[in-house]
Coordinates of N, CA and C in Angstrom, one line a residue:
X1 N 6.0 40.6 0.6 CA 6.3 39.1 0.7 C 6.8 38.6 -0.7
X2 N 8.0 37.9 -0.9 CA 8.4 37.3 -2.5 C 7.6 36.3 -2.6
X3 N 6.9 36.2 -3.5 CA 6.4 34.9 -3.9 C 7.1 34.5 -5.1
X4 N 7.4 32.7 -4.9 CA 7.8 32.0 -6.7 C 6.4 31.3 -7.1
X5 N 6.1 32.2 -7.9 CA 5.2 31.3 -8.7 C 5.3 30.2 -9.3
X6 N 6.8 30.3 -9.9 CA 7.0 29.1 -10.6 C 7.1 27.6 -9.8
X7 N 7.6 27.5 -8.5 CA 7.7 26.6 -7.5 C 6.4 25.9 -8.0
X8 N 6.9 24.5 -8.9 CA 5.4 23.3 -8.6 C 5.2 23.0 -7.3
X9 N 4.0 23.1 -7.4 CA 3.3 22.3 -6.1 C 3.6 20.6 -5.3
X10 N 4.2 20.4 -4.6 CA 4.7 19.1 -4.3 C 2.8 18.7 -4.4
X11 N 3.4 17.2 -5.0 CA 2.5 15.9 -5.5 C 2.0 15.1 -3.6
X12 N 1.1 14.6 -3.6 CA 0.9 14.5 -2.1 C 0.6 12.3 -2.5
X13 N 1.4 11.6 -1.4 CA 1.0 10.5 -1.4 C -1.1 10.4 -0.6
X14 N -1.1 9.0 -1.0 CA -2.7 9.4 -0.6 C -3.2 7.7 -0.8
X15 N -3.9 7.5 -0.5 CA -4.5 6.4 -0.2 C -6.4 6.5 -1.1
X16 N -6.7 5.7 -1.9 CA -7.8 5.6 -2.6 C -8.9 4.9 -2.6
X17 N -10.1 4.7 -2.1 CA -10.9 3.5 -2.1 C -11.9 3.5 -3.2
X18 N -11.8 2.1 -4.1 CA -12.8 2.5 -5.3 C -14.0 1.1 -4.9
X19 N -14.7 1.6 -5.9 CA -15.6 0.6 -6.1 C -15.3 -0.7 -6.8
X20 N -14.9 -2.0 -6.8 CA -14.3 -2.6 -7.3 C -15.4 -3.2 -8.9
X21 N -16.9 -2.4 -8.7 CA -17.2 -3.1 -9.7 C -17.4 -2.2 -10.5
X22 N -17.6 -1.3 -10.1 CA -17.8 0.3 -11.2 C -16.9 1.1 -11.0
X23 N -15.8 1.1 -10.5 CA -14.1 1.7 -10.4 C -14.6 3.0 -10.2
X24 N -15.0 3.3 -9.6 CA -15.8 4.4 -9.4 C -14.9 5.5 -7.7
X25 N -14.0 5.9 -7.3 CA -13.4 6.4 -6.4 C -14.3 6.9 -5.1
X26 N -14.3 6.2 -4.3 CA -15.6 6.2 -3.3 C -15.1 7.4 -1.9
X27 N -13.5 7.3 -1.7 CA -13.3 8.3 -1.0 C -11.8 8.0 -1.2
X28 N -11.5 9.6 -1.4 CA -10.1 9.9 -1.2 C -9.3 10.9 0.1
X29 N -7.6 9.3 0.5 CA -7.1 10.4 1.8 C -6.0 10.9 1.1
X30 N -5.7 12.1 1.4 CA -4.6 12.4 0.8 C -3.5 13.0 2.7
X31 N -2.4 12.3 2.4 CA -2.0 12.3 3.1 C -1.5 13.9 3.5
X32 N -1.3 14.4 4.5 CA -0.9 16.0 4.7 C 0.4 15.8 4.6
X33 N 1.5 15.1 5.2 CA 2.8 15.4 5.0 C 3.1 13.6 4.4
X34 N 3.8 14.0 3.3 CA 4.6 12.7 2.4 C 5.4 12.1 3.6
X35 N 5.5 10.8 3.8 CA 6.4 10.4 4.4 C 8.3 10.6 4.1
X36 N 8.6 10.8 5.3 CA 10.2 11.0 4.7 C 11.0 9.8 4.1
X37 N 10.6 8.6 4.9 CA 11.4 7.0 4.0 C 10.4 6.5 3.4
X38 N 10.7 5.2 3.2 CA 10.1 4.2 2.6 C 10.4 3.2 2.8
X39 N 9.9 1.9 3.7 CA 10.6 0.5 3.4 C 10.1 -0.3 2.8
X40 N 10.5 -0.9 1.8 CA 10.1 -1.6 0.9 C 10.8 -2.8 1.0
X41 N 9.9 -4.3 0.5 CA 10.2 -5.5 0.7 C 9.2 -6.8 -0.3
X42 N 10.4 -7.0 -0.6 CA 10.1 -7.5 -2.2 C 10.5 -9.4 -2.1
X43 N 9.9 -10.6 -1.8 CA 9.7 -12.0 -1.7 C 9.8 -12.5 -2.7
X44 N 10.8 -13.4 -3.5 CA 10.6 -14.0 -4.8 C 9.4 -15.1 -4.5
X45 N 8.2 -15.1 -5.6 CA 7.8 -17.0 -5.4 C 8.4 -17.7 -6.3
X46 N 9.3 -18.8 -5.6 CA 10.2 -19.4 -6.3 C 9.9 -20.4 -6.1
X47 N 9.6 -21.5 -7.2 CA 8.8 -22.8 -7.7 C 9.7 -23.7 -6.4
X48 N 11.5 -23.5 -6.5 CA 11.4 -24.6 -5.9 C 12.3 -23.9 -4.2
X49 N 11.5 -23.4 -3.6 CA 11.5 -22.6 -2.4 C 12.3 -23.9 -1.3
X50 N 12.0 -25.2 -1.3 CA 12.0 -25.9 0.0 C 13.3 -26.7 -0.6
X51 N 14.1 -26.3 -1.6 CA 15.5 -26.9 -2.5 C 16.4 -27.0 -1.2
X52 N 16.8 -26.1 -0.5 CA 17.6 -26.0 0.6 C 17.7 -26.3 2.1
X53 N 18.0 -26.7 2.7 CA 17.6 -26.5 4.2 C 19.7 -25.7 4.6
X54 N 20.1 -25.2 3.6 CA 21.2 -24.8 4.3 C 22.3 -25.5 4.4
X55 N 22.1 -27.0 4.4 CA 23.6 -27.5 4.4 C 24.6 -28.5 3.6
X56 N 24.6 -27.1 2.8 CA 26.0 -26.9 1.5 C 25.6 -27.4 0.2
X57 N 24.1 -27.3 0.2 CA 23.5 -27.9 -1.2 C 23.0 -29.2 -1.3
X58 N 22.4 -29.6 -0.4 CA 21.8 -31.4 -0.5 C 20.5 -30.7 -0.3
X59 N 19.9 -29.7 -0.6 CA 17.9 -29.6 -0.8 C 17.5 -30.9 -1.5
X60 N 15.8 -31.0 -1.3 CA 15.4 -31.5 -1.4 C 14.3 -31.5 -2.7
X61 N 14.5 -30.2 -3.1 CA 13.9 -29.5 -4.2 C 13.9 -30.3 -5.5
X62 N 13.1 -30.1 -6.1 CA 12.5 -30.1 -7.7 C 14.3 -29.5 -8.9
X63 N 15.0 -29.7 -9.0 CA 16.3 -28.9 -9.5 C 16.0 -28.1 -10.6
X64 N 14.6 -29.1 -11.5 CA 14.4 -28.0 -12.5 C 13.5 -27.1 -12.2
X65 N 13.1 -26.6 -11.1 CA 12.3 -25.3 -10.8 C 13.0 -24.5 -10.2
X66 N 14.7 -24.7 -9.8 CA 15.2 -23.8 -9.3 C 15.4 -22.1 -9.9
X67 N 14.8 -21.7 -11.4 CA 14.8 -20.3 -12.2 C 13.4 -20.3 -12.5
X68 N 12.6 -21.3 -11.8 CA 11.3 -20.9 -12.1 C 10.5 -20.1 -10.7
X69 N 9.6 -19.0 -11.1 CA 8.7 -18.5 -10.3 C 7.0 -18.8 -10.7
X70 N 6.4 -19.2 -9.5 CA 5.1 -19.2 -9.3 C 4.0 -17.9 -9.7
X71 N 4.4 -17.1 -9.3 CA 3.7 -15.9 -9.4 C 4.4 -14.7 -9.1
X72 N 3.7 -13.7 -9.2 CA 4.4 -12.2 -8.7 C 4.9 -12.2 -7.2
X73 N 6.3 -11.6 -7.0 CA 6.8 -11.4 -5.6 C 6.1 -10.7 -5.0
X74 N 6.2 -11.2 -3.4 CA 5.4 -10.3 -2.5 C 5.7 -9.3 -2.1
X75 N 5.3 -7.8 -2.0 CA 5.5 -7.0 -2.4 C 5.0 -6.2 -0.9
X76 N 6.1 -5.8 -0.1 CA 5.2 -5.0 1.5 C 6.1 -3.7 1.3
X77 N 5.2 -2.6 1.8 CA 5.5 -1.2 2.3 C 5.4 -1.2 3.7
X78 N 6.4 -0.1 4.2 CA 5.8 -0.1 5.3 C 6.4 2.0 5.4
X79 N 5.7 2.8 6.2 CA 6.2 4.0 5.9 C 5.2 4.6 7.2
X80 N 6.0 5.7 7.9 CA 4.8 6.6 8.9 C 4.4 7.7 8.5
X81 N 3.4 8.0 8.7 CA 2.0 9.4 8.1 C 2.4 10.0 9.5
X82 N 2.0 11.5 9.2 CA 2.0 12.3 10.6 C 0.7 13.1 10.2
X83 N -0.1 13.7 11.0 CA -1.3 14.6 10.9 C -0.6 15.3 12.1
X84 N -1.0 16.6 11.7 CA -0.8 18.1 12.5 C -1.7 18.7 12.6
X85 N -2.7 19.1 13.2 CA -3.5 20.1 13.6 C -3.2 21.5 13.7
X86 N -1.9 22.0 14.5 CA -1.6 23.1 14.4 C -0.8 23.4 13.2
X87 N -0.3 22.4 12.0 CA 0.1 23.1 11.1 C -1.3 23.3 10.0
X88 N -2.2 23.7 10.5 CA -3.5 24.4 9.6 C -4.3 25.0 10.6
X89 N -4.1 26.0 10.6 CA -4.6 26.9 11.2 C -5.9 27.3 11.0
X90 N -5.8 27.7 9.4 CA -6.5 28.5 8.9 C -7.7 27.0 8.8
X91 N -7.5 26.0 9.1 CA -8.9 24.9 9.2 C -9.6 24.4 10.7
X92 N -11.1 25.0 10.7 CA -11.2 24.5 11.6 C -11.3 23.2 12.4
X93 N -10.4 23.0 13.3 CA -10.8 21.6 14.2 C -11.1 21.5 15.5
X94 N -12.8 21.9 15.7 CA -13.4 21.3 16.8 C -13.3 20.0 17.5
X95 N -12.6 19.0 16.8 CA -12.7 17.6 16.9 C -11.1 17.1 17.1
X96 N -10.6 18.5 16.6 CA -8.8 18.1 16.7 C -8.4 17.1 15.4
X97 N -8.1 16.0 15.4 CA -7.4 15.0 14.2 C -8.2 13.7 14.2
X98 N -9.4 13.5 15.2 CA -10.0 12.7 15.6 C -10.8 12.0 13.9
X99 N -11.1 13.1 12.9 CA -11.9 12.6 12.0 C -10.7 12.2 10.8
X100 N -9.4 12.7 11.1 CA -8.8 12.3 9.8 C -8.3 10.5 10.8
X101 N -8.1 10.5 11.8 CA -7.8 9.5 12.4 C -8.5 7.8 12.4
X102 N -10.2 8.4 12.4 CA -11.0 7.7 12.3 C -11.2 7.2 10.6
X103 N -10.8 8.2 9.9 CA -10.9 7.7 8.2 C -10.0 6.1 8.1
X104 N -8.5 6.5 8.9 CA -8.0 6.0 8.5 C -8.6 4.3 9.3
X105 N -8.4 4.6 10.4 CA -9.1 3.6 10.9 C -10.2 2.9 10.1
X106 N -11.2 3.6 9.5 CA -12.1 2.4 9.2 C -11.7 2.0 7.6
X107 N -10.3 1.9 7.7 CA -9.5 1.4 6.5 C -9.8 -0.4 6.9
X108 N -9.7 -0.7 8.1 CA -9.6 -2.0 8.8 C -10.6 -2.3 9.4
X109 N -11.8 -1.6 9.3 CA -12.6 -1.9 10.1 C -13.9 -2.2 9.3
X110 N -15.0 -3.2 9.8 CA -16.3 -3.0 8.6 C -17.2 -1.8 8.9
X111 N -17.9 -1.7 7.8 CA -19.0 -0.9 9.1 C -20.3 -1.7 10.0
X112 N -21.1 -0.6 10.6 CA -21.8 -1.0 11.9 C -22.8 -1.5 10.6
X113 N -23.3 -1.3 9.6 CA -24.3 -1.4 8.7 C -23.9 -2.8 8.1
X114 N -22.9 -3.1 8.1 CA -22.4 -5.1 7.4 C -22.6 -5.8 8.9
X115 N -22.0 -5.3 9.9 CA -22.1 -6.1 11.0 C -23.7 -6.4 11.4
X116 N -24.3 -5.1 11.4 CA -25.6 -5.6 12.2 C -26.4 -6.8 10.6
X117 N -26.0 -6.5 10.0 CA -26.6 -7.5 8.7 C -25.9 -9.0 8.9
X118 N -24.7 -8.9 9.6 CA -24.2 -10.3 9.7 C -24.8 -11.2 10.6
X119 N -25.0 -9.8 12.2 CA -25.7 -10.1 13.4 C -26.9 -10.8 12.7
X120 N -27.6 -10.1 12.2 CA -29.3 -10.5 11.8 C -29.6 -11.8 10.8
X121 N -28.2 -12.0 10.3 CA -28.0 -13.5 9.7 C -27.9 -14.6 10.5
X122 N -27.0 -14.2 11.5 CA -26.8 -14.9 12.4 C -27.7 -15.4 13.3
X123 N -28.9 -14.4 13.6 CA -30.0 -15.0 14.2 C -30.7 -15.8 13.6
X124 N -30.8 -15.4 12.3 CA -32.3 -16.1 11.7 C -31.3 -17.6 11.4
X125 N -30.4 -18.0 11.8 CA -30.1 -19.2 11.5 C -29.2 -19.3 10.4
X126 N -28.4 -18.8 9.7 CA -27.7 -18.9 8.5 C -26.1 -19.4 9.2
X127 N -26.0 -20.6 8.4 CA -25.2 -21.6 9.0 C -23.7 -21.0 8.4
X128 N -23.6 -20.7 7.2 CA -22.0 -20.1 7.0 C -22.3 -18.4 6.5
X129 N -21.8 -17.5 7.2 CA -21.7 -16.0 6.9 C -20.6 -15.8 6.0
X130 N -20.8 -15.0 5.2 CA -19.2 -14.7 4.1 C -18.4 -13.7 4.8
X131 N -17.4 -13.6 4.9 CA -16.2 -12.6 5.8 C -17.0 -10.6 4.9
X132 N -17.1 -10.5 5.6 CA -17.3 -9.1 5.3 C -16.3 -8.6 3.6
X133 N -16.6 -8.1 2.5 CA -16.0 -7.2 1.7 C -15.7 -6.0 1.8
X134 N -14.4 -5.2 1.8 CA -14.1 -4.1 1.8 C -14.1 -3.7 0.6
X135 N -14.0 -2.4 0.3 CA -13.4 -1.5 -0.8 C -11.8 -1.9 -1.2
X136 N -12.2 -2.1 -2.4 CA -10.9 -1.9 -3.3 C -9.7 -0.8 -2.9
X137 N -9.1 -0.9 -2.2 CA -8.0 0.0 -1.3 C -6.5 0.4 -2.4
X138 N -6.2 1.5 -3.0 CA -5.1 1.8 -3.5 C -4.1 2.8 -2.9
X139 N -3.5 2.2 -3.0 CA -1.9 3.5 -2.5 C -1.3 4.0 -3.6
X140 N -1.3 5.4 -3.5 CA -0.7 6.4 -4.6 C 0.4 6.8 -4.3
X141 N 1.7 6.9 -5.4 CA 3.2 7.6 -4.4 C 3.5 8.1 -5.8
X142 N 2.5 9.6 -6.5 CA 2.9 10.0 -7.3 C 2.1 8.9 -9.3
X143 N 2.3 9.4 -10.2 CA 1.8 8.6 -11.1 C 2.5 6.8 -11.7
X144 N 3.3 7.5 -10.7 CA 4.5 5.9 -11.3 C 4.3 4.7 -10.2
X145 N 3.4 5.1 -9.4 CA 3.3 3.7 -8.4 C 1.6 4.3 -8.3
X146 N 0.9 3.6 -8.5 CA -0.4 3.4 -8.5 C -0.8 2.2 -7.5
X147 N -1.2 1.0 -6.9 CA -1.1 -0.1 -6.3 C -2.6 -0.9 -5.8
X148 N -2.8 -1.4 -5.8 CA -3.9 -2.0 -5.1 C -3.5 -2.9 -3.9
X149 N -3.5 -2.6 -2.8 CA -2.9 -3.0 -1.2 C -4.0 -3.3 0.0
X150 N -3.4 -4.6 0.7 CA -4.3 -4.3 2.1 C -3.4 -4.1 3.2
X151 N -4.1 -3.3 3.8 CA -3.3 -2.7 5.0 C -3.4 -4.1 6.3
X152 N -2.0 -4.1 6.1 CA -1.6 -5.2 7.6 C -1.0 -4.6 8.5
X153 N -1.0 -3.5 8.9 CA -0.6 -2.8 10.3 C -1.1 -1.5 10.1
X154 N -1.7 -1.0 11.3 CA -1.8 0.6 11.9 C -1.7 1.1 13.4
X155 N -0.5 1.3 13.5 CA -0.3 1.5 14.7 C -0.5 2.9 15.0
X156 N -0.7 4.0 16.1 CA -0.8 5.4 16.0 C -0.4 5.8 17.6
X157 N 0.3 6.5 17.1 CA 0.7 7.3 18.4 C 0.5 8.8 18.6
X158 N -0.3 9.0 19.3 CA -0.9 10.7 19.6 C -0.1 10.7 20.7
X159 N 0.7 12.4 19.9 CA 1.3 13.0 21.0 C 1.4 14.4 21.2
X160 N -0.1 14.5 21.3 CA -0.4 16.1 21.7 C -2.0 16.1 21.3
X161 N -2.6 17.4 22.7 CA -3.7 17.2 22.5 C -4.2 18.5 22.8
X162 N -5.9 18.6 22.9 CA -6.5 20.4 22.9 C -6.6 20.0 24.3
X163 N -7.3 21.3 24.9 CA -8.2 21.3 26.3 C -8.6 20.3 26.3
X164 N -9.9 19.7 25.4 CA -10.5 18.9 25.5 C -10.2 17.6 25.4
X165 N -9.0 17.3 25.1 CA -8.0 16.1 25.2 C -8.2 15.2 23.3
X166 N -8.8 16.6 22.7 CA -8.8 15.7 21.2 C -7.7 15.8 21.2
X167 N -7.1 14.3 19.9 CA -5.4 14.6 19.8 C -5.4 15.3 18.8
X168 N -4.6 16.0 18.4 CA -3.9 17.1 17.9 C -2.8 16.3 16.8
X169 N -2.1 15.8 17.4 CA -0.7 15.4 16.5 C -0.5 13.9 17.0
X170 N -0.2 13.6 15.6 CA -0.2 12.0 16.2 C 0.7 11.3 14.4
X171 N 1.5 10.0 14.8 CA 2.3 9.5 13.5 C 2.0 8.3 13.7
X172 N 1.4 7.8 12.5 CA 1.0 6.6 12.4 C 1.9 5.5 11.9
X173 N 2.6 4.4 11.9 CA 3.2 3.4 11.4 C 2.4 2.4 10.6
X174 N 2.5 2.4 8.8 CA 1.1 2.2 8.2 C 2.2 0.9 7.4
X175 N 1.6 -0.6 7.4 CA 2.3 -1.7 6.6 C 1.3 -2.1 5.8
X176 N 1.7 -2.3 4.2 CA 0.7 -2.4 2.8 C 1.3 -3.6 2.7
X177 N 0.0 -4.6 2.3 CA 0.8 -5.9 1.0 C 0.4 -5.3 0.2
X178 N 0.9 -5.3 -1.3 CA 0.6 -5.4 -2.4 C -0.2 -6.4 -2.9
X179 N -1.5 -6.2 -3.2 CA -2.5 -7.2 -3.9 C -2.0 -7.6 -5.2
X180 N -2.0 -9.1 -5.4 CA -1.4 -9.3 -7.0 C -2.4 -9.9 -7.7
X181 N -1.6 -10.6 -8.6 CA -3.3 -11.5 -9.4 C -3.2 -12.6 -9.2
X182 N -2.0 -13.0 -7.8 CA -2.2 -14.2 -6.9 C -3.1 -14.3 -5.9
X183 N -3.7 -12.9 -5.4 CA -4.2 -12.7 -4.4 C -5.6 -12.3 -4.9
X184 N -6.1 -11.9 -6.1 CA -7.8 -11.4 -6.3 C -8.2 -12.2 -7.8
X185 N -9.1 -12.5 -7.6 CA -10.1 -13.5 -8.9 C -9.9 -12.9 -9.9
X186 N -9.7 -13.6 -10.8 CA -9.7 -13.0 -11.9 C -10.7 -12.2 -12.4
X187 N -10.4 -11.3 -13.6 CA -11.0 -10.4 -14.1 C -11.3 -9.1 -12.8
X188 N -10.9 -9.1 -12.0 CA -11.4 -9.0 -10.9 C -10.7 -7.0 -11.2
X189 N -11.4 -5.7 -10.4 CA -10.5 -4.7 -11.1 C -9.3 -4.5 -10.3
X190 N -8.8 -5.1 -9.2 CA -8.2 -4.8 -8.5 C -6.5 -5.6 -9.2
X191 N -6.9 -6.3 -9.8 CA -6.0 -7.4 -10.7 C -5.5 -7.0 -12.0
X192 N -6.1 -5.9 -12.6 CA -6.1 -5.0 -13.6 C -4.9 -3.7 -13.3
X193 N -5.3 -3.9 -12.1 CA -4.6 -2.3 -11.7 C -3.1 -3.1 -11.3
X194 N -2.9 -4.2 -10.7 CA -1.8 -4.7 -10.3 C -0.8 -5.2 -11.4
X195 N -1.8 -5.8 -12.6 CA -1.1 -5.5 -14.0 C -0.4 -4.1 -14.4
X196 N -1.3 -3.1 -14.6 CA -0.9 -1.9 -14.8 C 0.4 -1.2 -14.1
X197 N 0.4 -1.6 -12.8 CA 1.7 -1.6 -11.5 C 3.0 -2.1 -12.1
X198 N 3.0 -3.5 -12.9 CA 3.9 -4.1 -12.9 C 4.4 -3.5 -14.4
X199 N 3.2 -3.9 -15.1 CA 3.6 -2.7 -16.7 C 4.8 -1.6 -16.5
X200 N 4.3 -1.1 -15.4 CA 5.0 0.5 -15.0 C 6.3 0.2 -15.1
X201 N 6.3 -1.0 -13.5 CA 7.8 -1.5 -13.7 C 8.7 -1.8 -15.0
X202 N 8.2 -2.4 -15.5 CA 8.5 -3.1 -16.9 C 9.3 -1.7 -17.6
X203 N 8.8 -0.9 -18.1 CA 9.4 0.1 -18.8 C 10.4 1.1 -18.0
X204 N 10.1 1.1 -16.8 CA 11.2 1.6 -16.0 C 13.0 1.1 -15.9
X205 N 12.4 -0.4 -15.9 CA 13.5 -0.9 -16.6 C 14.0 -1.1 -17.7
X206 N 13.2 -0.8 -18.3 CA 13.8 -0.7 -20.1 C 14.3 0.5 -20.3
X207 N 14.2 1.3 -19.2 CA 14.5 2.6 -19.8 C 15.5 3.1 -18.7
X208 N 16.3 1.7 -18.0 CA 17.4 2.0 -17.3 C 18.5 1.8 -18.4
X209 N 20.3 2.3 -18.1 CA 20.8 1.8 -18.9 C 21.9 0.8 -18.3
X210 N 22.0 -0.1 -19.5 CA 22.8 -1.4 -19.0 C 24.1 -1.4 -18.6
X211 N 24.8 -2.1 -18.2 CA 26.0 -2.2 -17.9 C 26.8 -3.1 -18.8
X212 N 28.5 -2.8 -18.8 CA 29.3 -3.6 -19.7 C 29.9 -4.7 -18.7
X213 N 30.4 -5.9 -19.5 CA 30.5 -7.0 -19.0 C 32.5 -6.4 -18.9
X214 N 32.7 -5.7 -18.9 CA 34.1 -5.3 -19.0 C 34.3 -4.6 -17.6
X215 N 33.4 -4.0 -16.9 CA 32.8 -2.9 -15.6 C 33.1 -4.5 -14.6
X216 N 32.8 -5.6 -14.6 CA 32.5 -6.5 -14.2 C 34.4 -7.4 -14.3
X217 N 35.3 -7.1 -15.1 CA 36.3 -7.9 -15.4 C 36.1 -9.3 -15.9
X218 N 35.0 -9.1 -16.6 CA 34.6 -10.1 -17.7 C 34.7 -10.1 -19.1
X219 N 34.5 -11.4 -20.0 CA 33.8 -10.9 -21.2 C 33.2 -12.2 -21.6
X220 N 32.7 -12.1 -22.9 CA 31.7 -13.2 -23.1 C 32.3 -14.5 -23.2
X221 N 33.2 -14.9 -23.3 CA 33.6 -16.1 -23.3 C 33.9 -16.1 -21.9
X222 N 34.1 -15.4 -20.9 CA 34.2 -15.9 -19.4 C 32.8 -16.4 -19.4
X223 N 31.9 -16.0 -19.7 CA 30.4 -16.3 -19.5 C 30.0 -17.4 -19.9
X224 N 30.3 -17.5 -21.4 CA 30.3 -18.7 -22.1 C 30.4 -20.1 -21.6
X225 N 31.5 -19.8 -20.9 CA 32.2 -21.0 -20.2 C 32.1 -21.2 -19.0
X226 N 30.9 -20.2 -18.1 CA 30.8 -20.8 -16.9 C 31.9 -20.5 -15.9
X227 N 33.3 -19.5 -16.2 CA 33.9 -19.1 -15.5 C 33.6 -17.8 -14.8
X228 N 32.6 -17.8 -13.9 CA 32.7 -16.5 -13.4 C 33.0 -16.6 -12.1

């Protein structure tokens, strides 16, 4: 058999849950096959958002917040995971894809251990319950996208199964928002890491290269003067 040694190992996207107070990595998924696309969708918050209604520039907006933004754009993924059972042979699955399926699932779900504690509040009379807390949830796509995200869609479609009717094969359709430091309390670590996200960006663009104003059939005195 030829083997290449040299062949790096493809990097695996993967999903992270930490501890939000001790950053502590509480369980990691790593996805078995990278998704092939990516959609990505990117929302300016734009100070003066309600300027317009469309007809030919009479908004009703603020004029001087028209270059101003509120906070960080909203920031959605959306991308499908597939699990294979028969592409790992050599792993046993009694259960079929049932437990990689259920991980992801209780990405959305609390556990039975918060609920029955909510139930048991709820008896003894406690007039407002706090909404259940999850884990600090990150999506990984390699070292240069790190993220802190909550998952707003999982859909799954299994399409193939054992004797026993565990599924086998199945592709999920998985939609992330991007958590910003619009969205978590301050100091908070999840807010830290969304910093760190955008840092990333930051130098990625500094380390694109510019274009000339001549590429464009300009020059600076077209600019100057508001002739473009």
């Amino acid at each position: 058999m030829t083997r290449y040694p040299d062949i790096p190992k493809p990097i695996r996207s993967g999903i992270v849950l930490v501890d939000p107070e001790r950053g502590t990595p509480q369980r990691i998924i790593v996805l078995q096959f990278n998704p092939d696309t990516l959609e990505r969708s990117l929302a300016p918050q734009s100070a003066g958002d309600q300027a317009d209604s469309g007809g030919g520039g009479s908004g009703s907006g603020d004029k001087n917040e028209a270059l101003r933004l509120k906070g960080p754009a909203q920031e959605t993924w959306k991308f499908t995971a597939e699990i294979d059972a028969t592409d790992q042979f050599e792993v046993a699955a009694p259960d079929g894809i049932h437990p990689q399926l259920a991980t992801l699932e209780m990405l959305v779900q609390p556990t039975t251990a918060k609920l029955r504690e909510a139930m048991r509040l709820s008896k003894k009379g406690t007039i407002e319950i706090s909404p259940l807390e999850m884990p600090l949830t990150l999506f990984t796509w390699g070292s240069k996208r790190v993220m802190p995200v909550r998952i707003t869609e999982l859909s799954i479609n299994e399409s193939a199964f054992d004797v026993n009717l565990n599924p086998i094969r199945a592709s999920l359709s998985i939609g992330l928002k991007v958590l910003t430091v619009s969205d978590l309390p301050a100091g908070h670590r999840g807010a830290e890491l969304y910093l760190a996200h955008l840092a990333q960006k930051e130098r990625l663009a500094a380390a694109a290269r510019g274009g000339a104003l001549s590429a464009l059939g300009l020059n600076s005195g077209d600019i100057g003067l508001g002739r473009v």
